[in-house]
mmCIF file with all atom_site columns, C-alpha atoms in Angstrom:
data_model
loop_
_atom_site.group_PDB
_atom_site.id
_atom_site.type_symbol
_atom_site.label_atom_id
_atom_site.label_alt_id
_atom_site.label_comp_id
_atom_site.label_asym_id
_atom_site.label_entity_id
_atom_site.label_seq_id
_atom_site.pdbx_PDB_ins_code
_atom_site.Cartn_x
_atom_site.Cartn_y
_atom_site.Cartn_z
_atom_site.occupancy
_atom_site.B_iso_or_equiv
_atom_site.pdbx_formal_charge
_atom_site.auth_seq_id
_atom_site.auth_comp_id
_atom_site.auth_asym_id
_atom_site.auth_atom_id
_atom_site.pdbx_PDB_model_num
ATOM 1   C CA . LEU A 1 1   ? 38.652 99.171  47.591 1.00 55.00 ? 120  LEU A CA 1
ATOM 2   C CA . ALA A 1 2   ? 39.520 99.775  51.285 1.00 57.00 ? 121  ALA A CA 1
ATOM 3   C CA . LYS A 1 3   ? 40.312 103.529 51.764 1.00 76.00 ? 122  LYS A CA 1
ATOM 4   C CA . THR A 1 4   ? 41.163 105.667 54.720 1.00 87.00 ? 123  THR A CA 1
ATOM 5   C CA . THR A 1 5   ? 40.696 109.450 54.213 1.00 90.00 ? 124  THR A CA 1
ATOM 6   C CA . GLN A 1 6   ? 41.959 112.366 56.269 1.00 95.00 ? 125  GLN A CA 1
ATOM 7   C CA . PRO A 1 7   ? 42.230 116.013 55.457 1.00 96.00 ? 126  PRO A CA 1
ATOM 8   C CA . ILE A 1 8   ? 45.751 116.778 53.974 1.00 95.00 ? 127  ILE A CA 1
ATOM 9   C CA . SER A 1 9   ? 46.448 119.763 56.251 1.00 96.00 ? 128  SER A CA 1
ATOM 10  C CA . MET A 1 10  ? 44.969 121.893 58.987 1.00 97.00 ? 129  MET A CA 1
ATOM 11  C CA . ASP A 1 11  ? 46.046 125.132 60.656 1.00 97.00 ? 130  ASP A CA 1
ATOM 12  C CA . SER A 1 12  ? 45.404 126.180 64.045 1.00 97.00 ? 131  SER A CA 1
ATOM 13  C CA . TYR A 1 13  ? 46.563 128.644 66.797 1.00 97.00 ? 132  TYR A CA 1
ATOM 14  C CA . GLU A 1 14  ? 48.085 128.034 70.211 1.00 97.00 ? 133  GLU A CA 1
ATOM 15  C CA . GLY A 1 15  ? 45.438 127.188 72.854 1.00 97.00 ? 134  GLY A CA 1
ATOM 16  C CA . GLN A 1 16  ? 42.743 126.093 70.359 1.00 97.00 ? 135  GLN A CA 1
ATOM 17  C CA . GLU A 1 17  ? 41.255 122.629 70.234 1.00 97.00 ? 136  GLU A CA 1
ATOM 18  C CA . VAL A 1 18  ? 41.905 120.658 67.106 1.00 98.00 ? 137  VAL A CA 1
ATOM 19  C CA . ASN A 1 19  ? 39.632 117.918 65.676 1.00 98.00 ? 138  ASN A CA 1
ATOM 20  C CA . ILE A 1 20  ? 40.921 115.557 62.813 1.00 98.00 ? 139  ILE A CA 1
ATOM 21  C CA . THR A 1 21  ? 38.539 113.275 61.279 1.00 97.00 ? 140  THR A CA 1
ATOM 22  C CA . CYS A 1 22  ? 39.460 109.985 59.532 1.00 95.00 ? 141  CYS A CA 1
ATOM 23  C CA . SER A 1 23  ? 36.994 108.162 57.389 1.00 94.00 ? 142  SER A CA 1
ATOM 24  C CA . HIS A 1 24  ? 37.510 104.462 57.028 1.00 88.00 ? 143  HIS A CA 1
ATOM 25  C CA . ASN A 1 25  ? 35.166 102.326 55.001 1.00 81.00 ? 144  ASN A CA 1
ATOM 26  C CA . ASN A 1 26  ? 35.391 98.521  55.264 1.00 79.00 ? 145  ASN A CA 1
ATOM 27  C CA . ILE A 1 27  ? 36.877 98.513  58.772 1.00 82.00 ? 146  ILE A CA 1
ATOM 28  C CA . ALA A 1 28  ? 37.086 95.154  60.411 1.00 78.00 ? 147  ALA A CA 1
ATOM 29  C CA . THR A 1 29  ? 34.711 94.453  63.018 1.00 76.00 ? 148  THR A CA 1
ATOM 30  C CA . ASN A 1 30  ? 36.900 93.510  65.882 1.00 78.00 ? 149  ASN A CA 1
ATOM 31  C CA . ASP A 1 31  ? 39.951 95.650  65.536 1.00 83.00 ? 150  ASP A CA 1
ATOM 32  C CA . TYR A 1 32  ? 41.003 98.987  67.074 1.00 88.00 ? 151  TYR A CA 1
ATOM 33  C CA . ILE A 1 33  ? 41.410 102.368 65.496 1.00 92.00 ? 152  ILE A CA 1
ATOM 34  C CA . THR A 1 34  ? 44.718 103.913 66.366 1.00 94.00 ? 153  THR A CA 1
ATOM 35  C CA . TRP A 1 35  ? 46.173 107.385 65.871 1.00 97.00 ? 154  TRP A CA 1
ATOM 36  C CA . TYR A 1 36  ? 49.879 108.263 65.524 1.00 97.00 ? 155  TYR A CA 1
ATOM 37  C CA . GLN A 1 37  ? 51.900 111.466 65.574 1.00 98.00 ? 156  GLN A CA 1
ATOM 38  C CA . GLN A 1 38  ? 54.950 111.888 63.408 1.00 97.00 ? 157  GLN A CA 1
ATOM 39  C CA . PHE A 1 39  ? 57.574 114.738 63.595 1.00 97.00 ? 158  PHE A CA 1
ATOM 40  C CA . PRO A 1 40  ? 60.129 115.277 60.851 1.00 93.00 ? 159  PRO A CA 1
ATOM 41  C CA . SER A 1 41  ? 62.829 112.652 60.601 1.00 92.00 ? 160  SER A CA 1
ATOM 42  C CA . GLN A 1 42  ? 61.230 110.542 63.251 1.00 95.00 ? 161  GLN A CA 1
ATOM 43  C CA . GLY A 1 43  ? 59.109 107.497 63.296 1.00 96.00 ? 162  GLY A CA 1
ATOM 44  C CA . PRO A 1 44  ? 55.465 107.580 64.065 1.00 96.00 ? 163  PRO A CA 1
ATOM 45  C CA . ARG A 1 45  ? 54.524 107.713 67.745 1.00 96.00 ? 164  ARG A CA 1
ATOM 46  C CA . PHE A 1 46  ? 51.360 106.164 69.318 1.00 95.00 ? 165  PHE A CA 1
ATOM 47  C CA . ILE A 1 47  ? 48.855 108.789 70.527 1.00 96.00 ? 166  ILE A CA 1
ATOM 48  C CA . ILE A 1 48  ? 45.535 106.995 71.366 1.00 96.00 ? 167  ILE A CA 1
ATOM 49  C CA . GLN A 1 49  ? 43.617 103.960 70.486 1.00 94.00 ? 168  GLN A CA 1
ATOM 50  C CA . GLY A 1 50  ? 39.874 103.072 70.640 1.00 93.00 ? 169  GLY A CA 1
ATOM 51  C CA . TYR A 1 51  ? 37.283 100.586 69.532 1.00 91.00 ? 170  TYR A CA 1
ATOM 52  C CA . LYS A 1 52  ? 34.046 102.484 69.937 1.00 88.00 ? 171  LYS A CA 1
ATOM 53  C CA . THR A 1 53  ? 32.399 105.641 71.667 1.00 88.00 ? 172  THR A CA 1
ATOM 54  C CA . LYS A 1 54  ? 34.941 107.847 73.418 1.00 94.00 ? 173  LYS A CA 1
ATOM 55  C CA . VAL A 1 55  ? 38.449 107.351 74.735 1.00 94.00 ? 174  VAL A CA 1
ATOM 56  C CA . THR A 1 56  ? 40.601 109.893 76.539 1.00 95.00 ? 175  THR A CA 1
ATOM 57  C CA . ASN A 1 57  ? 44.227 109.894 77.721 1.00 95.00 ? 176  ASN A CA 1
ATOM 58  C CA . GLU A 1 58  ? 46.481 112.603 78.984 1.00 94.00 ? 177  GLU A CA 1
ATOM 59  C CA . VAL A 1 59  ? 47.206 113.949 75.518 1.00 94.00 ? 178  VAL A CA 1
ATOM 60  C CA . ALA A 1 60  ? 44.060 113.487 73.360 1.00 97.00 ? 179  ALA A CA 1
ATOM 61  C CA . SER A 1 61  ? 40.420 112.237 72.984 1.00 97.00 ? 180  SER A CA 1
ATOM 62  C CA . LEU A 1 62  ? 39.147 109.790 70.361 1.00 97.00 ? 181  LEU A CA 1
ATOM 63  C CA . PHE A 1 63  ? 35.654 109.878 69.296 1.00 97.00 ? 182  PHE A CA 1
ATOM 64  C CA . ILE A 1 64  ? 34.198 106.875 67.480 1.00 95.00 ? 183  ILE A CA 1
ATOM 65  C CA . PRO A 1 65  ? 30.516 106.658 66.268 1.00 93.00 ? 184  PRO A CA 1
ATOM 66  C CA . ALA A 1 66  ? 28.402 103.612 66.393 1.00 91.00 ? 185  ALA A CA 1
ATOM 67  C CA . ASP A 1 67  ? 29.094 102.496 62.810 1.00 90.00 ? 186  ASP A CA 1
ATOM 68  C CA . ARG A 1 68  ? 32.860 102.858 63.308 1.00 90.00 ? 187  ARG A CA 1
ATOM 69  C CA . LYS A 1 69  ? 33.254 104.159 59.788 1.00 91.00 ? 188  LYS A CA 1
ATOM 70  C CA . SER A 1 70  ? 34.989 107.337 61.039 1.00 93.00 ? 189  SER A CA 1
ATOM 71  C CA . SER A 1 71  ? 36.925 108.480 64.019 1.00 95.00 ? 190  SER A CA 1
ATOM 72  C CA . THR A 1 72  ? 37.936 112.051 65.255 1.00 97.00 ? 191  THR A CA 1
ATOM 73  C CA . LEU A 1 73  ? 41.108 112.713 67.037 1.00 98.00 ? 192  LEU A CA 1
ATOM 74  C CA . SER A 1 74  ? 40.764 115.770 69.342 1.00 98.00 ? 193  SER A CA 1
ATOM 75  C CA . LEU A 1 75  ? 43.717 117.588 70.653 1.00 97.00 ? 194  LEU A CA 1
ATOM 76  C CA . PRO A 1 76  ? 42.830 120.121 73.398 1.00 95.00 ? 195  PRO A CA 1
ATOM 77  C CA . ARG A 1 77  ? 44.526 123.433 73.630 1.00 93.00 ? 196  ARG A CA 1
ATOM 78  C CA . VAL A 1 78  ? 47.275 122.719 71.057 1.00 97.00 ? 197  VAL A CA 1
ATOM 79  C CA . SER A 1 79  ? 50.755 124.220 71.352 1.00 97.00 ? 198  SER A CA 1
ATOM 80  C CA . LEU A 1 80  ? 53.592 124.870 68.885 1.00 97.00 ? 199  LEU A CA 1
ATOM 81  C CA . SER A 1 81  ? 55.058 121.471 69.730 1.00 96.00 ? 200  SER A CA 1
ATOM 82  C CA . ASP A 1 82  ? 51.982 119.797 68.493 1.00 97.00 ? 201  ASP A CA 1
ATOM 83  C CA . THR A 1 83  ? 52.909 120.808 64.964 1.00 98.00 ? 202  THR A CA 1
ATOM 84  C CA . ALA A 1 84  ? 53.200 117.386 63.149 1.00 97.00 ? 203  ALA A CA 1
ATOM 85  C CA . VAL A 1 85  ? 51.671 114.963 60.845 1.00 97.00 ? 204  VAL A CA 1
ATOM 86  C CA . TYR A 1 86  ? 48.816 112.861 62.352 1.00 98.00 ? 205  TYR A CA 1
ATOM 87  C CA . TYR A 1 87  ? 47.815 109.433 61.060 1.00 97.00 ? 206  TYR A CA 1
ATOM 88  C CA . CYS A 1 88  ? 44.961 107.129 61.666 1.00 95.00 ? 207  CYS A CA 1
ATOM 89  C CA . LEU A 1 89  ? 45.498 103.382 61.256 1.00 93.00 ? 208  LEU A CA 1
ATOM 90  C CA . VAL A 1 90  ? 42.879 100.860 60.912 1.00 91.00 ? 209  VAL A CA 1
ATOM 91  C CA . VAL A 1 91  ? 42.463 97.226  60.163 1.00 85.00 ? 210  VAL A CA 1
ATOM 92  C CA . VAL A 1 92  ? 40.160 96.491  57.173 1.00 81.00 ? 211  VAL A CA 1
ATOM 93  C CA . GLU A 1 93  ? 38.286 93.395  56.397 1.00 77.00 ? 212  GLU A CA 1
ATOM 94  C CA . GLY A 1 94  ? 40.882 90.616  55.559 1.00 76.00 ? 213  GLY A CA 1
ATOM 95  C CA . GLY A 1 95  ? 43.250 91.847  58.182 1.00 77.00 ? 214  GLY A CA 1
ATOM 96  C CA . LYS A 1 96  ? 45.103 94.436  56.142 1.00 82.00 ? 215  LYS A CA 1
ATOM 97  C CA . LEU A 1 97  ? 46.584 97.418  57.982 1.00 86.00 ? 216  LEU A CA 1
ATOM 98  C CA . ILE A 1 98  ? 45.881 100.701 56.322 1.00 89.00 ? 217  ILE A CA 1
ATOM 99  C CA . PHE A 1 99  ? 47.276 104.138 57.330 1.00 92.00 ? 218  PHE A CA 1
ATOM 100 C CA . GLY A 1 100 ? 45.465 107.266 56.357 1.00 93.00 ? 219  GLY A CA 1
ATOM 101 C CA . GLN A 1 101 ? 47.401 109.614 54.185 1.00 93.00 ? 220  GLN A CA 1
ATOM 102 C CA . GLY A 1 102 ? 48.165 111.873 57.206 1.00 96.00 ? 221  GLY A CA 1
ATOM 103 C CA . THR A 1 103 ? 46.996 115.250 58.256 1.00 97.00 ? 222  THR A CA 1
ATOM 104 C CA . GLU A 1 104 ? 49.724 117.913 58.496 1.00 97.00 ? 223  GLU A CA 1
ATOM 105 C CA . LEU A 1 105 ? 48.739 120.136 61.440 1.00 98.00 ? 224  LEU A CA 1
ATOM 106 C CA . SER A 1 106 ? 50.424 123.477 61.667 1.00 98.00 ? 225  SER A CA 1
ATOM 107 C CA . VAL A 1 107 ? 50.002 125.357 65.001 1.00 97.00 ? 226  VAL A CA 1
ATOM 108 C CA . LYS A 1 108 ? 50.746 129.113 64.736 1.00 97.00 ? 227  LYS A CA 1
ATOM 109 C CA . PRO A 1 109 ? 51.401 131.393 67.792 1.00 95.00 ? 228  PRO A CA 1
ATOM 110 C CA . ASP B 2 1   ? 68.088 101.777 75.849 1.00 65.00 ? 1077 ASP B CA 1
ATOM 111 C CA . THR B 2 2   ? 66.352 102.308 72.476 1.00 71.00 ? 1078 THR B CA 1
ATOM 112 C CA . ALA B 2 3   ? 63.123 100.398 72.074 1.00 92.00 ? 1079 ALA B CA 1
ATOM 113 C CA . VAL B 2 4   ? 63.209 99.876  68.338 1.00 97.00 ? 1080 VAL B CA 1
ATOM 114 C CA . SER B 2 5   ? 66.497 100.486 66.532 1.00 96.00 ? 1081 SER B CA 1
ATOM 115 C CA . GLN B 2 6   ? 67.328 100.428 62.737 1.00 97.00 ? 1082 GLN B CA 1
ATOM 116 C CA . THR B 2 7   ? 70.663 100.417 60.961 1.00 97.00 ? 1083 THR B CA 1
ATOM 117 C CA . PRO B 2 8   ? 71.758 102.247 58.988 1.00 97.00 ? 1084 PRO B CA 1
ATOM 118 C CA . LYS B 2 9   ? 69.937 105.554 59.411 1.00 96.00 ? 1085 LYS B CA 1
ATOM 119 C CA . TYR B 2 10  ? 70.967 106.700 55.832 1.00 97.00 ? 1086 TYR B CA 1
ATOM 120 C CA . LEU B 2 11  ? 71.865 104.487 52.826 1.00 97.00 ? 1087 LEU B CA 1
ATOM 121 C CA . VAL B 2 12  ? 72.882 105.983 49.519 1.00 97.00 ? 1088 VAL B CA 1
ATOM 122 C CA . THR B 2 13  ? 73.500 103.391 46.787 1.00 97.00 ? 1089 THR B CA 1
ATOM 123 C CA . GLN B 2 14  ? 73.595 102.820 43.020 1.00 97.00 ? 1090 GLN B CA 1
ATOM 124 C CA . MET B 2 15  ? 70.788 101.249 41.027 1.00 97.00 ? 1091 MET B CA 1
ATOM 125 C CA . GLY B 2 16  ? 71.291 97.438  40.720 1.00 97.00 ? 1092 GLY B CA 1
ATOM 126 C CA . ASN B 2 17  ? 73.029 97.114  44.087 1.00 97.00 ? 1093 ASN B CA 1
ATOM 127 C CA . ASP B 2 18  ? 71.737 94.699  46.898 1.00 97.00 ? 1094 ASP B CA 1
ATOM 128 C CA . LYS B 2 19  ? 71.419 96.214  50.462 1.00 97.00 ? 1095 LYS B CA 1
ATOM 129 C CA . SER B 2 20  ? 70.191 95.165  53.799 1.00 97.00 ? 1096 SER B CA 1
ATOM 130 C CA . ILE B 2 21  ? 68.528 97.209  56.592 1.00 98.00 ? 1097 ILE B CA 1
ATOM 131 C CA . LYS B 2 22  ? 68.496 95.777  60.130 1.00 97.00 ? 1098 LYS B CA 1
ATOM 132 C CA . CYS B 2 23  ? 66.028 96.125  62.801 1.00 97.00 ? 1099 CYS B CA 1
ATOM 133 C CA . GLU B 2 24  ? 66.068 95.132  66.434 1.00 97.00 ? 1100 GLU B CA 1
ATOM 134 C CA . GLN B 2 25  ? 63.550 95.582  69.306 1.00 97.00 ? 1101 GLN B CA 1
ATOM 135 C CA . ASN B 2 26  ? 64.096 95.096  73.020 1.00 96.00 ? 1102 ASN B CA 1
ATOM 136 C CA . LEU B 2 27  ? 60.555 95.310  74.044 1.00 94.00 ? 1103 LEU B CA 1
ATOM 137 C CA . GLY B 2 28  ? 59.885 91.587  74.057 1.00 93.00 ? 1104 GLY B CA 1
ATOM 138 C CA . HIS B 2 29  ? 57.149 92.043  71.406 1.00 93.00 ? 1105 HIS B CA 1
ATOM 139 C CA . ASP B 2 30  ? 55.974 89.089  69.343 1.00 90.00 ? 1106 ASP B CA 1
ATOM 140 C CA . THR B 2 31  ? 55.153 91.046  66.134 1.00 92.00 ? 1107 THR B CA 1
ATOM 141 C CA . MET B 2 32  ? 57.351 93.095  63.858 1.00 94.00 ? 1108 MET B CA 1
ATOM 142 C CA . TYR B 2 33  ? 56.645 95.165  60.773 1.00 94.00 ? 1109 TYR B CA 1
ATOM 143 C CA . TRP B 2 34  ? 58.269 96.858  57.824 1.00 95.00 ? 1110 TRP B CA 1
ATOM 144 C CA . TYR B 2 35  ? 56.685 100.008 56.387 1.00 95.00 ? 1111 TYR B CA 1
ATOM 145 C CA . LYS B 2 36  ? 57.651 102.188 53.390 1.00 96.00 ? 1112 LYS B CA 1
ATOM 146 C CA . GLN B 2 37  ? 57.057 105.899 53.487 1.00 96.00 ? 1113 GLN B CA 1
ATOM 147 C CA . ASP B 2 38  ? 57.264 107.647 50.218 1.00 92.00 ? 1114 ASP B CA 1
ATOM 148 C CA . SER B 2 39  ? 58.043 111.229 49.445 1.00 89.00 ? 1115 SER B CA 1
ATOM 149 C CA . LYS B 2 40  ? 54.380 112.175 49.876 1.00 86.00 ? 1116 LYS B CA 1
ATOM 150 C CA . LYS B 2 41  ? 54.474 110.803 53.408 1.00 89.00 ? 1117 LYS B CA 1
ATOM 151 C CA . PHE B 2 42  ? 52.204 107.820 52.588 1.00 92.00 ? 1118 PHE B CA 1
ATOM 152 C CA . LEU B 2 43  ? 52.875 104.938 54.987 1.00 93.00 ? 1119 LEU B CA 1
ATOM 153 C CA . LYS B 2 44  ? 52.341 101.548 53.457 1.00 92.00 ? 1120 LYS B CA 1
ATOM 154 C CA . ILE B 2 45  ? 52.897 98.102  55.224 1.00 91.00 ? 1121 ILE B CA 1
ATOM 155 C CA . MET B 2 46  ? 55.182 95.717  53.531 1.00 93.00 ? 1122 MET B CA 1
ATOM 156 C CA . PHE B 2 47  ? 55.680 92.826  55.767 1.00 90.00 ? 1123 PHE B CA 1
ATOM 157 C CA . SER B 2 48  ? 54.621 91.537  59.253 1.00 90.00 ? 1124 SER B CA 1
ATOM 158 C CA . TYR B 2 49  ? 56.163 88.730  61.272 1.00 89.00 ? 1125 TYR B CA 1
ATOM 159 C CA . ASN B 2 50  ? 54.561 87.092  64.361 1.00 87.00 ? 1126 ASN B CA 1
ATOM 160 C CA . ASN B 2 51  ? 56.988 85.020  66.342 1.00 83.00 ? 1127 ASN B CA 1
ATOM 161 C CA . LYS B 2 52  ? 59.383 84.693  63.366 1.00 81.00 ? 1128 LYS B CA 1
ATOM 162 C CA . GLU B 2 53  ? 56.566 83.693  60.936 1.00 84.00 ? 1129 GLU B CA 1
ATOM 163 C CA . LEU B 2 54  ? 55.490 85.806  58.145 1.00 85.00 ? 1130 LEU B CA 1
ATOM 164 C CA . ILE B 2 55  ? 51.835 86.809  58.527 1.00 81.00 ? 1131 ILE B CA 1
ATOM 165 C CA . ILE B 2 56  ? 51.419 89.892  56.249 1.00 77.00 ? 1132 ILE B CA 1
ATOM 166 C CA . ASN B 2 57  ? 52.987 89.943  52.905 1.00 75.00 ? 1133 ASN B CA 1
ATOM 167 C CA . GLU B 2 58  ? 51.541 92.915  50.877 1.00 79.00 ? 1134 GLU B CA 1
ATOM 168 C CA . THR B 2 59  ? 52.009 93.447  47.207 1.00 79.00 ? 1135 THR B CA 1
ATOM 169 C CA . VAL B 2 60  ? 55.698 93.991  47.281 1.00 88.00 ? 1136 VAL B CA 1
ATOM 170 C CA . PRO B 2 61  ? 58.144 93.074  44.601 1.00 90.00 ? 1137 PRO B CA 1
ATOM 171 C CA . ASN B 2 62  ? 59.922 89.841  45.316 1.00 90.00 ? 1138 ASN B CA 1
ATOM 172 C CA . ARG B 2 63  ? 63.323 91.742  45.371 1.00 95.00 ? 1139 ARG B CA 1
ATOM 173 C CA . PHE B 2 64  ? 62.300 92.608  48.771 1.00 94.00 ? 1140 PHE B CA 1
ATOM 174 C CA . SER B 2 65  ? 62.889 89.780  51.327 1.00 93.00 ? 1141 SER B CA 1
ATOM 175 C CA . PRO B 2 66  ? 62.447 89.996  54.997 1.00 93.00 ? 1142 PRO B CA 1
ATOM 176 C CA . LYS B 2 67  ? 64.233 87.713  57.384 1.00 93.00 ? 1143 LYS B CA 1
ATOM 177 C CA . SER B 2 68  ? 63.531 87.170  61.005 1.00 92.00 ? 1144 SER B CA 1
ATOM 178 C CA . PRO B 2 69  ? 66.428 85.207  62.790 1.00 91.00 ? 1145 PRO B CA 1
ATOM 179 C CA . ASP B 2 70  ? 64.612 85.488  66.070 1.00 91.00 ? 1146 ASP B CA 1
ATOM 180 C CA . LYS B 2 71  ? 61.681 87.316  67.686 1.00 90.00 ? 1147 LYS B CA 1
ATOM 181 C CA . ALA B 2 72  ? 63.750 90.447  68.382 1.00 94.00 ? 1148 ALA B CA 1
ATOM 182 C CA . HIS B 2 73  ? 65.073 90.959  64.729 1.00 95.00 ? 1149 HIS B CA 1
ATOM 183 C CA . LEU B 2 74  ? 63.571 91.698  61.422 1.00 95.00 ? 1150 LEU B CA 1
ATOM 184 C CA . ASN B 2 75  ? 65.902 92.513  58.705 1.00 96.00 ? 1151 ASN B CA 1
ATOM 185 C CA . LEU B 2 76  ? 64.881 93.632  55.251 1.00 96.00 ? 1152 LEU B CA 1
ATOM 186 C CA . HIS B 2 77  ? 67.096 92.634  52.227 1.00 97.00 ? 1153 HIS B CA 1
ATOM 187 C CA . ILE B 2 78  ? 66.638 94.369  48.897 1.00 96.00 ? 1154 ILE B CA 1
ATOM 188 C CA . ASN B 2 79  ? 67.924 93.008  45.641 1.00 96.00 ? 1155 ASN B CA 1
ATOM 189 C CA . SER B 2 80  ? 68.588 94.883  42.465 1.00 97.00 ? 1156 SER B CA 1
ATOM 190 C CA . LEU B 2 81  ? 67.675 98.216  43.747 1.00 97.00 ? 1157 LEU B CA 1
ATOM 191 C CA . GLU B 2 82  ? 65.592 100.657 41.599 1.00 97.00 ? 1158 GLU B CA 1
ATOM 192 C CA . LEU B 2 83  ? 65.146 104.414 41.559 1.00 96.00 ? 1159 LEU B CA 1
ATOM 193 C CA . GLY B 2 84  ? 61.642 103.869 42.879 1.00 94.00 ? 1160 GLY B CA 1
ATOM 194 C CA . ASP B 2 85  ? 62.809 102.138 45.926 1.00 96.00 ? 1161 ASP B CA 1
ATOM 195 C CA . SER B 2 86  ? 64.042 105.436 47.260 1.00 97.00 ? 1162 SER B CA 1
ATOM 196 C CA . ALA B 2 87  ? 62.000 106.110 50.375 1.00 97.00 ? 1163 ALA B CA 1
ATOM 197 C CA . VAL B 2 88  ? 62.099 105.954 54.201 1.00 98.00 ? 1164 VAL B CA 1
ATOM 198 C CA . TYR B 2 89  ? 61.692 102.416 55.673 1.00 98.00 ? 1165 TYR B CA 1
ATOM 199 C CA . PHE B 2 90  ? 60.422 102.139 59.211 1.00 98.00 ? 1166 PHE B CA 1
ATOM 200 C CA . CYS B 2 91  ? 60.522 98.979  61.251 1.00 97.00 ? 1167 CYS B CA 1
ATOM 201 C CA . ALA B 2 92  ? 58.006 98.648  64.126 1.00 96.00 ? 1168 ALA B CA 1
ATOM 202 C CA . SER B 2 93  ? 56.969 96.199  66.719 1.00 95.00 ? 1169 SER B CA 1
ATOM 203 C CA . SER B 2 94  ? 53.865 95.376  68.764 1.00 93.00 ? 1170 SER B CA 1
ATOM 204 C CA . PRO B 2 95  ? 52.845 93.097  71.597 1.00 89.00 ? 1171 PRO B CA 1
ATOM 205 C CA . LEU B 2 96  ? 50.294 91.441  69.393 1.00 80.00 ? 1172 LEU B CA 1
ATOM 206 C CA . ALA B 2 97  ? 49.389 91.407  65.680 1.00 71.00 ? 1173 ALA B CA 1
ATOM 207 C CA . ARG B 2 98  ? 46.985 93.413  63.703 1.00 65.00 ? 1174 ARG B CA 1
ATOM 208 C CA . GLY B 2 99  ? 45.774 96.719  65.129 1.00 59.00 ? 1175 GLY B CA 1
ATOM 209 C CA . ASN B 2 100 ? 47.625 96.719  68.318 1.00 74.00 ? 1176 ASN B CA 1
ATOM 210 C CA . GLU B 2 101 ? 49.790 99.753  69.471 1.00 89.00 ? 1177 GLU B CA 1
ATOM 211 C CA . GLN B 2 102 ? 52.997 99.720  67.527 1.00 93.00 ? 1178 GLN B CA 1
ATOM 212 C CA . PHE B 2 103 ? 56.438 101.120 68.400 1.00 95.00 ? 1179 PHE B CA 1
ATOM 213 C CA . PHE B 2 104 ? 58.425 102.472 65.465 1.00 96.00 ? 1180 PHE B CA 1
ATOM 214 C CA . GLY B 2 105 ? 62.104 102.825 64.842 1.00 97.00 ? 1181 GLY B CA 1
ATOM 215 C CA . PRO B 2 106 ? 63.737 105.961 63.717 1.00 96.00 ? 1182 PRO B CA 1
ATOM 216 C CA . GLY B 2 107 ? 63.524 105.083 60.078 1.00 97.00 ? 1183 GLY B CA 1
ATOM 217 C CA . THR B 2 108 ? 66.125 104.407 57.394 1.00 98.00 ? 1184 THR B CA 1
ATOM 218 C CA . ARG B 2 109 ? 66.332 106.749 54.407 1.00 97.00 ? 1185 ARG B CA 1
ATOM 219 C CA . LEU B 2 110 ? 67.276 104.951 51.343 1.00 97.00 ? 1186 LEU B CA 1
ATOM 220 C CA . THR B 2 111 ? 68.348 106.967 48.329 1.00 97.00 ? 1187 THR B CA 1
ATOM 221 C CA . VAL B 2 112 ? 68.988 105.005 45.074 1.00 97.00 ? 1188 VAL B CA 1
ATOM 222 C CA . LEU B 2 113 ? 70.993 106.916 42.410 1.00 96.00 ? 1189 LEU B CA 1
#
């Protein structure tokens, strides 16, 4: 059974680096791993996407090992406004789209 | 100039009723999706359309019927609403199918009494 696993919650303080890992068995060979951010009462918003190794953009980095069975979203120097729920999204064998259960990140002053 | 819009934002109705949620995207994307987010925040894909054709149809009761009149619209019709249908429903679109970057609408909170 395809499953995507993330920690349910994480706490951090402003200015720290936060790493959230998603484990995804049965990931499809040729599809991207994508991470989204969701604030209360809003739709998820795209953060970053990668296929392998490391990807970096202006808000985050994404680390993907060679076997692609996990991925780690890295948020450098978080602020209070980064408090949100973070989801990984993968495509598993058969083409099914699977979201992780979401990690609720709480950033404290 | 909202990219992905949904109407209504809130929908409160009685069990057994039939209701529709509308979705429109002005991004020129080929693929549109419907997701259900339950009270525990789990996001599950329900349907996906590519160029008006159904490409993903997850294990969803056949009381749920998507309709895509054109590439920019994907509506969701629900018959005989049940208490368990209460959730937030999100529409999304992407340039290509499968794992491509998706743009989500603001959601429709459906409450079935």
